[in-house]
Tab-separated table of C-alpha atoms and ligand atoms in Angstrom:
chain	number	residue	atom	x	y	z
A	1	UNK	CA	-65.825	69.800	-32.925
A	2	UNK	CA	-65.781	66.114	-31.953
A	3	UNK	CA	-62.175	65.342	-32.321
A	4	UNK	CA	-61.687	62.460	-29.888
A	5	UNK	CA	-58.014	61.886	-30.205
A	6	UNK	CA	-55.881	64.950	-29.918
A	7	UNK	CA	-52.162	64.123	-30.016
A	8	UNK	CA	-51.417	67.733	-28.985
A	9	UNK	CA	-52.684	66.953	-25.446
A	10	UNK	CA	-49.441	65.082	-24.761
A	11	UNK	CA	-47.355	67.960	-26.144
A	12	UNK	CA	-48.935	70.757	-24.165
A	13	UNK	CA	-46.082	71.396	-21.722
A	14	UNK	CA	-42.544	70.279	-20.867
A	15	UNK	CA	-43.690	68.142	-17.987
A	16	UNK	CA	-45.983	65.969	-20.054
A	17	UNK	CA	-43.571	65.920	-23.041
A	18	UNK	CA	-40.899	64.562	-20.772
A	19	UNK	CA	-43.205	61.995	-19.192
A	20	UNK	CA	-44.233	60.447	-22.515
A	21	UNK	CA	-40.786	60.411	-24.161
A	22	UNK	CA	-40.134	57.160	-25.909
A	23	UNK	CA	-36.365	57.517	-26.071
A	24	UNK	CA	-34.566	57.783	-22.705
A	25	UNK	CA	-30.888	58.330	-22.764
A	26	UNK	CA	-28.163	58.794	-20.309
A	27	UNK	CA	-24.409	59.918	-20.439
A	28	UNK	CA	-23.332	56.362	-19.499
A	29	UNK	CA	-24.101	55.307	-23.121
A	30	UNK	CA	-21.566	57.769	-24.599
A	31	UNK	CA	-18.097	56.941	-25.915
A	32	UNK	CA	-15.607	59.686	-26.840
A	33	UNK	CA	-13.068	58.967	-29.585
A	34	UNK	CA	-9.637	60.378	-28.599
A	35	UNK	CA	-6.545	60.673	-30.808
A	36	UNK	CA	-3.168	60.167	-29.195
A	37	UNK	CA	0.059	60.878	-31.071
A	38	UNK	CA	3.712	60.070	-30.618
A	39	UNK	CA	5.877	62.967	-29.424
A	40	UNK	CA	5.789	65.428	-26.531
A	41	UNK	CA	3.946	68.572	-25.671
A	42	UNK	CA	1.594	68.135	-28.573
A	43	UNK	CA	-1.912	69.369	-28.555
A	44	UNK	CA	-2.738	70.097	-32.203
A	45	UNK	CA	-6.146	70.901	-33.576
A	46	UNK	CA	-7.288	68.693	-36.467
A	47	UNK	CA	-7.898	71.085	-39.337
A	48	UNK	CA	-10.858	69.163	-40.750
A	49	UNK	CA	-12.342	68.662	-37.269
A	50	UNK	CA	-12.333	72.007	-35.531
A	51	UNK	CA	-12.504	71.504	-31.759
A	52	UNK	CA	-10.862	68.030	-31.901
A	53	UNK	CA	-7.212	67.544	-31.064
A	54	UNK	CA	-4.315	65.157	-31.314
A	55	UNK	CA	-2.696	64.846	-27.939
A	56	UNK	CA	0.749	63.462	-26.990
A	57	UNK	CA	0.613	61.197	-23.964
A	58	UNK	CA	1.752	63.981	-21.629
A	59	UNK	CA	-1.013	66.293	-22.824
A	60	UNK	CA	-3.805	63.694	-22.926
A	61	UNK	CA	-4.598	64.085	-19.241
A	62	UNK	CA	-6.118	67.534	-19.827
A	63	UNK	CA	-8.698	66.018	-22.085
A	64	UNK	CA	-9.346	63.024	-19.845
A	65	UNK	CA	-9.989	65.450	-16.993
A	66	UNK	CA	-12.468	67.386	-19.090
A	67	UNK	CA	-14.226	64.171	-19.985
A	68	UNK	CA	-14.452	63.000	-16.414
A	69	UNK	CA	-15.822	66.395	-15.353
A	70	UNK	CA	-18.402	66.339	-18.164
A	71	UNK	CA	-19.558	62.917	-16.996
A	72	UNK	CA	-18.287	60.975	-20.051
A	73	UNK	CA	-16.681	57.847	-18.683
A	74	UNK	CA	-15.877	55.840	-21.856
A	75	UNK	CA	-12.998	56.663	-24.127
A	76	UNK	CA	-12.024	55.027	-27.442
A	77	UNK	CA	-8.378	55.464	-28.156
A	78	UNK	CA	-6.880	55.894	-31.640
A	79	UNK	CA	-3.083	55.939	-32.041
A	80	UNK	CA	-1.049	57.951	-34.492
A	81	UNK	CA	2.534	56.595	-34.555
A	82	UNK	CA	5.643	58.526	-35.506
A	83	UNK	CA	6.826	55.685	-37.763
A	84	UNK	CA	4.662	53.708	-40.181
A	85	UNK	CA	5.837	50.611	-42.039
A	86	UNK	CA	4.566	47.927	-44.463
A	87	UNK	CA	3.320	45.681	-41.642
A	88	UNK	CA	2.206	48.316	-39.124
A	89	UNK	CA	4.527	47.059	-36.414
A	90	UNK	CA	3.913	50.042	-34.135
A	91	UNK	CA	0.334	48.780	-33.735
A	92	UNK	CA	1.462	45.897	-31.501
A	93	UNK	CA	4.738	47.316	-30.133
A	94	UNK	CA	4.933	47.159	-26.381
A	95	UNK	CA	5.878	50.835	-26.292
A	96	UNK	CA	3.581	51.766	-29.168
A	97	UNK	CA	1.532	54.949	-28.825
A	98	UNK	CA	-1.740	53.345	-27.749
A	99	UNK	CA	0.018	51.051	-25.276
A	100	UNK	CA	1.856	53.956	-23.662
A	101	UNK	CA	-1.259	56.120	-23.647
A	102	UNK	CA	-3.244	53.292	-22.018
A	103	UNK	CA	-0.726	52.766	-19.209
A	104	UNK	CA	-0.556	56.452	-18.454
A	105	UNK	CA	-4.347	57.000	-18.718
A	106	UNK	CA	-5.103	54.071	-16.462
A	107	UNK	CA	-2.646	55.343	-13.877
A	108	UNK	CA	-3.990	58.857	-13.815
A	109	UNK	CA	-7.692	58.241	-14.505
A	110	UNK	CA	-8.438	54.709	-13.268
A	111	UNK	CA	-12.175	55.380	-13.188
A	112	UNK	CA	-12.541	55.843	-16.879
A	113	UNK	CA	-13.264	52.902	-19.134
A	114	UNK	CA	-10.804	52.414	-22.037
A	115	UNK	CA	-11.710	50.870	-25.358
A	116	UNK	CA	-9.171	50.633	-28.168
A	117	UNK	CA	-9.711	50.723	-31.923
A	118	UNK	CA	-7.965	47.681	-33.326
A	119	UNK	CA	-6.868	48.233	-36.917
A	120	UNK	CA	-3.736	48.635	-38.943
A	121	UNK	CA	-4.445	51.613	-41.175
A	122	UNK	CA	-2.985	54.212	-38.920
A	123	UNK	CA	0.187	52.195	-38.694
A	124	UNK	CA	0.844	51.009	-42.192
A	125	UNK	CA	2.907	53.017	-44.731
A	126	UNK	CA	0.307	52.246	-47.373
A	127	UNK	CA	-2.636	53.189	-45.215
A	128	UNK	CA	-4.609	49.984	-45.703
A	129	UNK	CA	-6.235	48.058	-42.856
A	130	UNK	CA	-4.135	44.908	-43.297
A	131	UNK	CA	-1.125	43.196	-44.830
A	132	UNK	CA	-0.655	43.576	-48.548
A	133	UNK	CA	-0.170	40.664	-50.985
A	134	UNK	CA	0.077	41.720	-54.636
A	135	UNK	CA	-1.450	45.151	-53.974
A	136	UNK	CA	-4.489	43.518	-52.227
A	137	UNK	CA	-5.221	43.373	-48.495
A	138	UNK	CA	-4.648	39.758	-47.590
A	139	UNK	CA	-7.371	38.547	-45.254
A	140	UNK	CA	-5.939	35.544	-43.494
A	141	UNK	CA	-2.421	36.737	-42.785
A	142	UNK	CA	-3.883	39.985	-41.408
A	143	UNK	CA	-5.927	38.061	-38.796
A	144	UNK	CA	-2.815	37.027	-36.936
A	145	UNK	CA	-1.635	40.615	-36.755
A	146	UNK	CA	-4.997	41.915	-35.566
A	147	UNK	CA	-5.128	39.258	-32.821
A	148	UNK	CA	-1.602	40.325	-31.783
A	149	UNK	CA	-2.688	44.012	-31.655
A	150	UNK	CA	-5.762	43.207	-29.535
A	151	UNK	CA	-3.662	41.181	-27.049
A	152	UNK	CA	-1.088	43.905	-26.776
A	153	UNK	CA	-3.741	46.531	-26.054
A	154	UNK	CA	-5.212	44.395	-23.322
A	155	UNK	CA	-1.790	43.775	-21.851
A	156	UNK	CA	-1.358	47.560	-21.669
A	157	UNK	CA	-4.681	47.944	-19.866
A	158	UNK	CA	-7.506	48.149	-22.411
A	159	UNK	CA	-10.880	47.321	-20.841
A	160	UNK	CA	-12.400	46.421	-24.212
A	161	UNK	CA	-11.197	46.050	-27.771
A	162	UNK	CA	-13.002	47.268	-30.933
A	163	UNK	CA	-11.811	45.860	-34.246
A	164	UNK	CA	-12.542	48.170	-37.139
A	165	UNK	CA	-10.617	46.461	-40.007
A	166	UNK	CA	-13.444	44.477	-41.666
A	167	UNK	CA	-11.397	41.310	-42.334
A	168	UNK	CA	-13.431	38.163	-42.424
A	169	UNK	CA	-13.008	35.996	-39.361
A	170	UNK	CA	-11.262	38.611	-37.181
A	171	UNK	CA	-13.605	38.327	-34.236
A	172	UNK	CA	-12.935	34.604	-33.913
A	173	UNK	CA	-9.253	35.137	-34.357
A	174	UNK	CA	-9.208	37.855	-31.655
A	175	UNK	CA	-11.485	36.039	-29.265
A	176	UNK	CA	-9.275	32.931	-29.507
A	177	UNK	CA	-6.084	34.910	-28.968
A	178	UNK	CA	-7.516	36.863	-26.043
A	179	UNK	CA	-8.753	33.654	-24.362
A	180	UNK	CA	-5.461	31.883	-24.887
A	181	UNK	CA	-3.761	34.745	-23.064
A	182	UNK	CA	-6.105	34.564	-20.133
A	183	UNK	CA	-8.284	37.531	-21.195
A	184	UNK	CA	-11.622	35.720	-21.549
A	185	UNK	CA	-13.380	38.468	-19.596
A	186	UNK	CA	-12.404	41.255	-21.970
A	187	UNK	CA	-15.373	42.063	-24.218
A	188	UNK	CA	-15.146	42.741	-27.957
A	189	UNK	CA	-17.177	45.496	-29.518
A	190	UNK	CA	-17.156	44.732	-33.154
A	191	UNK	CA	-17.342	47.359	-35.897
A	192	UNK	CA	-19.484	44.651	-37.443
A	193	UNK	CA	-21.493	46.705	-39.928
A	194	UNK	CA	-19.028	49.136	-41.288
A	195	UNK	CA	-19.561	50.723	-44.691
A	196	UNK	CA	-16.981	52.137	-47.110
A	197	UNK	CA	-17.872	55.746	-46.503
A	198	UNK	CA	-16.765	59.227	-47.568
A	199	UNK	CA	-17.819	60.269	-44.046
A	200	UNK	CA	-14.468	59.014	-42.779
A	201	UNK	CA	-12.596	61.656	-44.711
A	202	UNK	CA	-11.700	64.018	-41.864
A	203	UNK	CA	-10.594	61.074	-39.682
A	204	UNK	CA	-8.154	60.026	-42.339
A	205	UNK	CA	-6.670	63.515	-42.333
A	206	UNK	CA	-6.441	63.351	-38.550
A	207	UNK	CA	-4.770	59.923	-38.538
A	208	UNK	CA	-2.824	60.271	-41.761
A	209	UNK	CA	-4.419	56.978	-42.826
A	210	UNK	CA	-5.706	57.693	-46.322
A	211	UNK	CA	-4.729	54.672	-48.472
A	212	UNK	CA	-1.770	55.491	-50.714
A	213	UNK	CA	-3.464	53.638	-53.548
A	214	UNK	CA	-6.955	52.300	-54.181
A	215	UNK	CA	-9.690	52.491	-51.563
A	216	UNK	CA	-11.320	50.298	-48.849
A	217	UNK	CA	-14.154	48.955	-50.944
A	218	UNK	CA	-12.518	45.571	-51.101
A	219	UNK	CA	-13.202	45.051	-47.389
A	220	UNK	CA	-15.630	47.671	-46.050
A	221	UNK	CA	-19.271	47.294	-47.009
A	222	UNK	CA	-21.087	48.671	-50.080
A	223	UNK	CA	-23.616	51.291	-49.020
A	224	UNK	CA	-26.181	49.970	-51.505
A	225	UNK	CA	-26.663	46.986	-49.204
A	226	UNK	CA	-28.973	46.793	-46.236
A	227	UNK	CA	-29.609	43.032	-45.644
A	228	UNK	CA	-25.914	42.399	-45.829
A	229	UNK	CA	-25.682	44.296	-42.587
A	230	UNK	CA	-27.515	41.452	-40.868
A	231	UNK	CA	-25.189	38.935	-42.414
A	232	UNK	CA	-22.151	40.754	-40.946
A	233	UNK	CA	-23.879	41.109	-37.620
A	234	UNK	CA	-24.788	37.449	-37.469
A	235	UNK	CA	-21.306	36.302	-38.354
A	236	UNK	CA	-19.650	38.457	-35.706
A	237	UNK	CA	-22.095	37.188	-33.120
A	238	UNK	CA	-21.266	33.566	-33.998
A	239	UNK	CA	-17.571	34.447	-33.717
A	240	UNK	CA	-18.020	35.777	-30.193
A	241	UNK	CA	-18.681	39.522	-30.479
A	242	UNK	CA	-20.237	41.061	-27.360
A	243	UNK	CA	-21.410	44.372	-28.828
A	244	UNK	CA	-22.155	45.154	-32.437
A	245	UNK	CA	-21.521	48.536	-34.008
A	246	UNK	CA	-23.026	50.192	-37.071
A	247	UNK	CA	-20.965	52.827	-38.743
A	248	UNK	CA	-21.458	55.591	-39.856
A	249	UNK	CA	-24.588	56.561	-37.944
A	250	UNK	CA	-26.584	59.345	-39.643
A	251	UNK	CA	-26.928	57.845	-43.117
A	252	UNK	CA	-27.378	54.289	-41.794
A	253	UNK	CA	-30.273	54.463	-39.356
A	254	UNK	CA	-32.230	51.906	-41.348
A	255	UNK	CA	-29.350	49.425	-40.939
A	256	UNK	CA	-29.062	50.251	-37.250
A	257	UNK	CA	-32.787	49.639	-36.740
A	258	UNK	CA	-32.483	46.236	-38.433
A	259	UNK	CA	-29.509	45.152	-36.373
A	260	UNK	CA	-31.318	46.209	-33.186
A	261	UNK	CA	-34.423	44.298	-34.114
A	262	UNK	CA	-32.679	41.132	-35.304
A	263	UNK	CA	-30.056	40.665	-32.572
A	264	UNK	CA	-30.058	40.434	-28.831
A	265	UNK	CA	-26.869	42.192	-27.948
A	266	UNK	CA	-26.117	45.871	-27.220
A	267	UNK	CA	-25.812	47.865	-30.375
A	268	UNK	CA	-23.537	50.826	-30.856
A	269	UNK	CA	-23.616	53.563	-33.547
A	270	UNK	CA	-20.589	55.687	-34.470
A	271	UNK	CA	-21.318	59.261	-35.570
A	272	UNK	CA	-18.116	59.592	-37.579
A	273	UNK	CA	-15.756	62.445	-38.378
A	274	UNK	CA	-17.581	63.588	-41.486
A	275	UNK	CA	-20.869	63.962	-39.583
A	276	UNK	CA	-19.019	66.072	-37.041
A	277	UNK	CA	-17.254	68.113	-39.701
A	278	UNK	CA	-20.476	68.863	-41.603
A	279	UNK	CA	-22.214	70.130	-38.484
A	280	UNK	CA	-19.167	72.219	-37.501
A	281	UNK	CA	-18.924	73.837	-40.954
A	282	UNK	CA	-22.609	74.586	-41.271
A	283	UNK	CA	-22.756	76.042	-37.763
A	284	UNK	CA	-19.720	78.217	-38.422
A	285	UNK	CA	-21.349	79.516	-41.554
A	286	UNK	CA	-24.432	80.404	-39.481
A	287	UNK	CA	-26.611	78.042	-41.489
A	288	UNK	CA	-27.781	75.854	-38.570
A	289	UNK	CA	-27.848	75.944	-34.774
A	290	UNK	CA	-25.084	73.615	-33.667
A	291	UNK	CA	-26.465	72.505	-30.301
A	292	UNK	CA	-29.914	71.802	-31.680
A	293	UNK	CA	-28.572	69.761	-34.559
A	294	UNK	CA	-26.234	67.797	-32.315
A	295	UNK	CA	-29.162	66.953	-29.988
A	296	UNK	CA	-31.417	65.908	-32.857
A	297	UNK	CA	-28.796	63.770	-34.481
A	298	UNK	CA	-28.013	61.991	-31.223
A	299	UNK	CA	-31.631	61.334	-30.257
A	300	UNK	CA	-32.539	60.082	-33.709
A	301	UNK	CA	-29.692	57.585	-33.507
A	302	UNK	CA	-30.897	56.337	-30.157
A	303	UNK	CA	-34.446	56.273	-31.335
A	304	UNK	CA	-33.331	54.088	-34.330
A	305	UNK	CA	-31.892	51.593	-31.871
A	306	UNK	CA	-28.544	52.594	-30.558
A	307	UNK	CA	-27.747	51.570	-26.978
A	308	UNK	CA	-24.320	53.145	-27.196
A	309	UNK	CA	-23.318	56.244	-29.147
A	310	UNK	CA	-19.781	57.092	-30.183
A	311	UNK	CA	-19.430	60.776	-30.948
A	312	UNK	CA	-16.952	63.633	-30.920
A	313	UNK	CA	-19.757	65.648	-29.301
A	314	UNK	CA	-19.824	63.350	-26.251
A	315	UNK	CA	-18.971	66.080	-23.733
A	316	UNK	CA	-21.556	68.499	-25.104
A	317	UNK	CA	-24.223	65.782	-25.203
A	318	UNK	CA	-23.523	64.673	-21.618
A	319	UNK	CA	-24.251	68.330	-20.683
A	320	UNK	CA	-27.439	68.442	-22.677
A	321	UNK	CA	-28.603	65.160	-21.071
A	322	UNK	CA	-27.815	66.437	-17.566
A	323	UNK	CA	-29.667	69.709	-18.197
A	324	UNK	CA	-32.641	67.631	-19.325
A	325	UNK	CA	-32.641	69.231	-22.760
A	326	UNK	CA	-32.655	65.712	-24.164
A	327	UNK	CA	-32.861	62.413	-22.379
B	1	LIG	C1	-9.918	52.612	-38.748
B	1	LIG	C2	-11.039	53.500	-38.427
B	1	LIG	C3	-11.601	54.473	-39.231
B	1	LIG	C4	-12.548	55.088	-38.472
B	1	LIG	C5	-12.612	54.400	-37.250
B	1	LIG	N1	-11.664	53.421	-37.306
B	1	LIG	C6	-11.253	55.009	-40.587
B	1	LIG	C7	-11.459	54.134	-41.772
B	1	LIG	O1	-12.000	52.991	-41.724
B	1	LIG	O2	-11.079	54.616	-42.846
B	1	LIG	C8	-13.451	56.276	-38.893
B	1	LIG	C9	-13.799	57.142	-37.753
B	1	LIG	C10	-14.372	58.506	-38.134
B	1	LIG	O3	-14.451	58.814	-39.330
B	1	LIG	O4	-14.697	59.275	-37.246
B	1	LIG	N2	-10.109	51.626	-39.720
């Protein structure tokens, strides 16, 4: 047989397979999303996300310790307040849940890096991501609130802010407010390319943030659109975003790949709650091998262009990377 090129030569054993890997990953690229809730002595499992918990501030340290041990150094905080109101005032309260969690986390685990999700939906009684005006989310009045939330997170110790609301102009509003308060060195990771997605279902159960009427299609993106992802990415860059995120991850790898090719900033991908829940459910039923699926989903996201990966499986993945199973 005169087959000259035999791709199998480079697959013959683990050593060569590792040597020729095109995708190299490292735990320093992982971010773990963590839910903190008002109250005390709470560590409750989220029914739609088995293995994920809501922690009160006094219990959060146990999880932070596990993260640090696993080698995951970046945390994204989500707050679940006891009281919600029309204008989401707990989102920017000095003693709000995220603000208190940040102060405590920074005190106990100063070596971790803290990012906060900046949005209003967990804090508003109606569950929408901004202020309402005639049953519609009003863009421009919401900007002021979002900027106020970002500043209050940074005042409480956030190392980076990550707006997820999808209002137009929020990056500029936030950048301006941060700079005015002396925080010009705090980076913004924008949820720039965020689609209106059923994959957020379990998260909304976790955070009690399902809109009480309507949906988020008036501000989050339509999943029929790919090129529009580049429009959102370009706008956020012009407005001063430092890192761009694509969300969800699994069904949006085409968009992720575009954003990576067309921009010159770090790109993050968020493997959201529904992706996690699907894997958990299928694994529990014995239909798939959980660890293998988790590795494959992660590597394919990096392969498509992610520099940073947000995932509820961050601890497990850090382990797989350290063992050399992936990476
Ligand atoms: C807040 C926010 C959401 C998620 C991250 N930030 C929910 C939403 O937009 O409805 C989803 C995260 C996940 O599903 O894991 N706006």
